[in-house]
Amino acid sequence: MSIISIRLYGDSILRQKASAVKVIDKSIDLLAEDLIETMLSVKGLGLAAPQIGYCLSMVVVNLPALNLDEPPLILLNPQVISEQGEKVYEEGCLSLPGIFEEIKRAEKVVVWARNLKGEEFSLEGDGLLSRVLLHEIDHLNGVLFIDRISSLRRRLLRKKLKNLKRVEEKDEHIL
Ligand code: CO
């Protein structure tokens, strides 16, 4: 297991559509472990595989951090089955550090996915769990939460977003 550095805004992998997981082999098990370990290391509520450099349809959700008495959850090929209600809530993303915006999302969601054994399951989430699921599934479609704010708000963020990119470039030069 290893902690992998999280890709930041500006990295093209965050804009790609993730491929479905077709065969669950050792590499998929290892990716799930790395995703969970990386998420826990930064106390994230969720993390999607493209954020650590793998363009595959896999997300993890930090259920313990959501006060749900379950281990972190792994979802392969998750699909949103239904959405209900609406709620505006402040949201951030590990790939856009320091940026927080009010985002409108469904209050309740039903998601279908497979687990690491390849078994289908459906999950009903409300409140913060619903938000995390929708945010992470967005990542699998190359969508970031700032795509869901008004163009005016996005214009106001332009400078912050540029600085974010600069930090990433500087890091790359150092390493
Ligand atoms: Co995110």
mmCIF file of C-alpha atoms and ligand atoms in Angstrom:
data_model
loop_
_atom_site.group_PDB
_atom_site.id
_atom_site.type_symbol
_atom_site.label_atom_id
_atom_site.label_comp_id
_atom_site.label_asym_id
_atom_site.label_seq_id
_atom_site.Cartn_x
_atom_site.Cartn_y
_atom_site.Cartn_z
ATOM 1 C CA MET A 1 0.000 0.000 0.000
ATOM 2 C CA SER A 2 1.221 3.478 -0.687
ATOM 3 C CA ILE A 3 0.153 7.074 -0.402
ATOM 4 C CA ILE A 4 0.110 8.646 -3.853
ATOM 5 C CA SER A 5 0.307 12.361 -4.578
ATOM 6 C CA ILE A 6 -3.042 13.807 -5.588
ATOM 7 C CA ARG A 7 -3.347 15.334 -9.072
ATOM 8 C CA LEU A 8 -4.245 19.006 -8.995
ATOM 9 C CA TYR A 9 -6.511 21.170 -11.119
ATOM 10 C CA GLY A 10 -4.854 21.707 -14.479
ATOM 11 C CA ASP A 11 -3.798 18.065 -14.811
ATOM 12 C CA SER A 12 -5.513 16.726 -17.933
ATOM 13 C CA ILE A 13 -6.344 13.369 -16.290
ATOM 14 C CA LEU A 14 -8.962 15.170 -14.185
ATOM 15 C CA ARG A 15 -10.818 16.022 -17.411
ATOM 16 C CA GLN A 16 -10.860 12.522 -18.899
ATOM 17 C CA LYS A 17 -13.735 10.086 -18.722
ATOM 18 C CA ALA A 18 -12.720 7.077 -16.650
ATOM 19 C CA SER A 19 -12.860 3.600 -18.200
ATOM 20 C CA ALA A 20 -15.045 0.917 -16.654
ATOM 21 C CA VAL A 21 -13.305 -1.730 -14.557
ATOM 22 C CA LYS A 22 -13.861 -4.949 -16.515
ATOM 23 C CA VAL A 23 -11.604 -7.453 -14.811
ATOM 24 C CA ILE A 24 -11.019 -7.318 -11.082
ATOM 25 C CA ASP A 25 -7.459 -8.532 -10.671
ATOM 26 C CA LYS A 26 -4.635 -7.899 -8.227
ATOM 27 C CA SER A 27 -3.912 -4.465 -9.739
ATOM 28 C CA ILE A 28 -7.487 -3.369 -9.000
ATOM 29 C CA ASP A 29 -7.211 -4.590 -5.386
ATOM 30 C CA LEU A 30 -3.962 -2.653 -5.007
ATOM 31 C CA LEU A 31 -5.449 0.486 -6.551
ATOM 32 C CA ALA A 32 -8.347 0.299 -4.069
ATOM 33 C CA GLU A 33 -5.872 0.011 -1.185
ATOM 34 C CA ASP A 34 -3.843 2.975 -2.428
ATOM 35 C CA LEU A 35 -6.978 5.068 -2.932
ATOM 36 C CA ILE A 36 -8.141 4.375 0.615
ATOM 37 C CA GLU A 37 -4.733 4.943 2.148
ATOM 38 C CA THR A 38 -4.277 8.203 0.226
ATOM 39 C CA MET A 39 -7.783 9.401 1.160
ATOM 40 C CA LEU A 40 -7.232 8.629 4.847
ATOM 41 C CA SER A 41 -3.788 10.282 4.845
ATOM 42 C CA VAL A 42 -5.354 13.623 3.885
ATOM 43 C CA LYS A 43 -8.590 13.034 5.845
ATOM 44 C CA GLY A 44 -10.628 13.304 2.635
ATOM 45 C CA LEU A 45 -14.297 12.335 2.593
ATOM 46 C CA GLY A 46 -13.891 10.616 -0.749
ATOM 47 C CA LEU A 47 -11.425 10.105 -3.571
ATOM 48 C CA ALA A 48 -11.683 9.026 -7.199
ATOM 49 C CA ALA A 49 -9.052 6.954 -9.035
ATOM 50 C CA PRO A 50 -8.234 9.666 -11.642
ATOM 51 C CA GLN A 51 -7.154 11.922 -8.765
ATOM 52 C CA ILE A 52 -4.216 9.595 -8.124
ATOM 53 C CA GLY A 53 -3.453 9.079 -11.792
ATOM 54 C CA TYR A 54 -5.601 6.093 -12.808
ATOM 55 C CA CYS A 55 -8.343 6.768 -15.335
ATOM 56 C CA LEU A 56 -10.519 3.932 -14.067
ATOM 57 C CA SER A 57 -14.068 3.954 -12.715
ATOM 58 C CA MET A 58 -13.371 3.533 -9.017
ATOM 59 C CA VAL A 59 -14.156 5.748 -6.049
ATOM 60 C CA VAL A 60 -13.765 5.371 -2.305
ATOM 61 C CA VAL A 61 -15.863 7.006 0.394
ATOM 62 C CA ASN A 62 -14.666 7.675 3.927
ATOM 63 C CA LEU A 63 -17.716 6.370 5.773
ATOM 64 C CA PRO A 64 -16.040 6.599 9.228
ATOM 65 C CA ALA A 65 -15.445 10.348 8.639
ATOM 66 C CA LEU A 66 -19.152 10.670 7.803
ATOM 67 C CA ASN A 67 -19.920 9.131 11.202
ATOM 68 C CA LEU A 68 -21.236 5.952 9.625
ATOM 69 C CA ASP A 69 -20.166 2.869 11.488
ATOM 70 C CA GLU A 70 -18.651 1.122 8.465
ATOM 71 C CA PRO A 71 -15.176 0.768 6.948
ATOM 72 C CA PRO A 72 -14.262 2.934 3.939
ATOM 73 C CA LEU A 73 -16.418 1.965 0.973
ATOM 74 C CA ILE A 74 -15.101 1.014 -2.476
ATOM 75 C CA LEU A 75 -17.344 1.471 -5.517
ATOM 76 C CA LEU A 76 -16.424 0.110 -8.935
ATOM 77 C CA ASN A 77 -18.238 1.452 -12.008
ATOM 78 C CA PRO A 78 -20.709 3.475 -9.903
ATOM 79 C CA GLN A 79 -23.825 4.814 -11.619
ATOM 80 C CA VAL A 80 -26.374 7.255 -10.278
ATOM 81 C CA ILE A 81 -29.769 5.528 -10.416
ATOM 82 C CA SER A 82 -31.930 8.267 -8.957
ATOM 83 C CA GLU A 83 -31.672 11.679 -7.375
ATOM 84 C CA GLN A 84 -34.156 13.438 -5.151
ATOM 85 C CA GLY A 85 -34.442 16.903 -3.647
ATOM 86 C CA GLU A 86 -31.934 19.721 -3.678
ATOM 87 C CA LYS A 87 -29.498 21.181 -1.221
ATOM 88 C CA VAL A 88 -26.873 23.917 -1.408
ATOM 89 C CA TYR A 89 -23.783 23.265 0.684
ATOM 90 C CA GLU A 90 -20.161 24.384 0.749
ATOM 91 C CA GLU A 91 -17.906 21.958 -1.069
ATOM 92 C CA GLY A 92 -14.188 21.538 -1.616
ATOM 93 C CA CYS A 93 -11.980 19.087 -3.501
ATOM 94 C CA LEU A 94 -8.572 17.568 -2.799
ATOM 95 C CA SER A 95 -7.580 18.447 -6.374
ATOM 96 C CA LEU A 96 -8.417 22.134 -5.819
ATOM 97 C CA PRO A 97 -6.897 22.890 -2.421
ATOM 98 C CA GLY A 98 -8.107 26.068 -0.725
ATOM 99 C CA ILE A 99 -11.162 26.522 -2.953
ATOM 100 C CA PHE A 100 -14.615 26.207 -1.418
ATOM 101 C CA GLU A 101 -17.877 27.012 -3.160
ATOM 102 C CA GLU A 102 -21.566 26.570 -2.500
ATOM 103 C CA ILE A 103 -22.794 23.798 -4.767
ATOM 104 C CA LYS A 104 -26.349 22.669 -5.383
ATOM 105 C CA ARG A 105 -26.762 18.888 -5.451
ATOM 106 C CA ALA A 106 -29.461 16.305 -4.879
ATOM 107 C CA GLU A 107 -30.251 15.726 -1.224
ATOM 108 C CA LYS A 108 -30.809 12.001 -1.702
ATOM 109 C CA VAL A 109 -29.253 9.660 -4.165
ATOM 110 C CA VAL A 110 -29.343 5.983 -5.084
ATOM 111 C CA VAL A 111 -26.138 4.637 -6.593
ATOM 112 C CA TRP A 112 -25.473 1.290 -8.187
ATOM 113 C CA ALA A 113 -21.944 -0.156 -8.156
ATOM 114 C CA ARG A 114 -19.875 -3.311 -7.865
ATOM 115 C CA ASN A 115 -17.627 -4.272 -4.973
ATOM 116 C CA LEU A 116 -14.158 -5.799 -5.253
ATOM 117 C CA LYS A 117 -15.701 -9.270 -5.526
ATOM 118 C CA GLY A 118 -17.599 -8.121 -8.600
ATOM 119 C CA GLU A 119 -20.946 -8.241 -6.789
ATOM 120 C CA GLU A 120 -23.560 -5.617 -7.618
ATOM 121 C CA PHE A 121 -24.969 -3.511 -4.837
ATOM 122 C CA SER A 122 -27.019 -0.379 -4.514
ATOM 123 C CA LEU A 123 -26.506 2.300 -1.946
ATOM 124 C CA GLU A 124 -28.879 4.976 -0.777
ATOM 125 C CA GLY A 125 -27.276 8.111 0.575
ATOM 126 C CA ASP A 126 -28.612 11.348 1.906
ATOM 127 C CA GLY A 127 -27.061 14.543 3.238
ATOM 128 C CA LEU A 128 -23.286 14.580 3.107
ATOM 129 C CA LEU A 129 -23.042 10.984 1.834
ATOM 130 C CA SER A 130 -25.185 11.896 -1.167
ATOM 131 C CA ARG A 131 -22.950 14.895 -1.836
ATOM 132 C CA VAL A 132 -19.727 12.877 -1.591
ATOM 133 C CA LEU A 133 -21.070 10.164 -3.922
ATOM 134 C CA LEU A 134 -22.160 12.711 -6.538
ATOM 135 C CA HIS A 135 -18.890 14.664 -6.268
ATOM 136 C CA GLU A 136 -16.771 11.519 -6.722
ATOM 137 C CA ILE A 137 -18.884 10.173 -9.591
ATOM 138 C CA ASP A 138 -18.488 13.586 -11.273
ATOM 139 C CA HIS A 139 -14.713 13.002 -11.164
ATOM 140 C CA LEU A 140 -15.201 9.798 -13.195
ATOM 141 C CA ASN A 141 -16.858 11.885 -15.901
ATOM 142 C CA GLY A 142 -14.109 14.511 -15.919
ATOM 143 C CA VAL A 143 -16.355 16.983 -14.078
ATOM 144 C CA LEU A 144 -15.071 19.179 -11.241
ATOM 145 C CA PHE A 145 -17.217 20.977 -8.689
ATOM 146 C CA ILE A 146 -16.231 24.372 -10.062
ATOM 147 C CA ASP A 147 -18.033 23.380 -13.294
ATOM 148 C CA ARG A 148 -21.234 23.604 -11.257
ATOM 149 C CA ILE A 149 -20.899 27.242 -10.174
ATOM 150 C CA SER A 150 -21.998 30.303 -12.130
ATOM 151 C CA SER A 151 -19.681 31.701 -14.785
ATOM 152 C CA LEU A 152 -19.459 34.889 -12.715
ATOM 153 C CA ARG A 153 -18.233 32.980 -9.661
ATOM 154 C CA ARG A 154 -15.783 31.101 -11.869
ATOM 155 C CA ARG A 155 -14.424 34.354 -13.245
ATOM 156 C CA LEU A 156 -13.841 35.534 -9.687
ATOM 157 C CA LEU A 157 -11.896 32.335 -9.005
ATOM 158 C CA ARG A 158 -9.691 32.668 -12.074
ATOM 159 C CA LYS A 159 -6.694 34.074 -10.208
ATOM 160 C CA LYS A 160 -6.914 31.469 -7.439
ATOM 161 C CA LEU A 161 -7.107 28.698 -10.040
ATOM 162 C CA LYS A 162 -4.054 30.075 -11.843
ATOM 163 C CA ASN A 163 -2.096 30.170 -8.602
ATOM 164 C CA LEU A 164 -3.082 26.577 -7.940
ATOM 165 C CA LYS A 165 -1.538 25.553 -11.248
ATOM 166 C CA ARG A 166 1.595 27.504 -10.504
ATOM 167 C CA VAL A 167 2.063 25.718 -7.196
ATOM 168 C CA GLU A 168 1.793 22.389 -8.996
ATOM 169 C CA GLU A 169 4.372 23.374 -11.610
ATOM 170 C CA LYS A 170 6.765 24.566 -8.915
ATOM 171 C CA ASP A 171 6.363 21.269 -7.073
ATOM 172 C CA GLU A 172 7.185 19.354 -10.237
ATOM 173 C CA HIS A 173 10.378 21.331 -10.735
ATOM 174 C CA ILE A 174 11.466 20.736 -7.160
ATOM 175 C CA LEU A 175 10.852 17.025 -7.400
HETATM 176 CO CO CO B 1 -12.896 16.054 -5.624
#
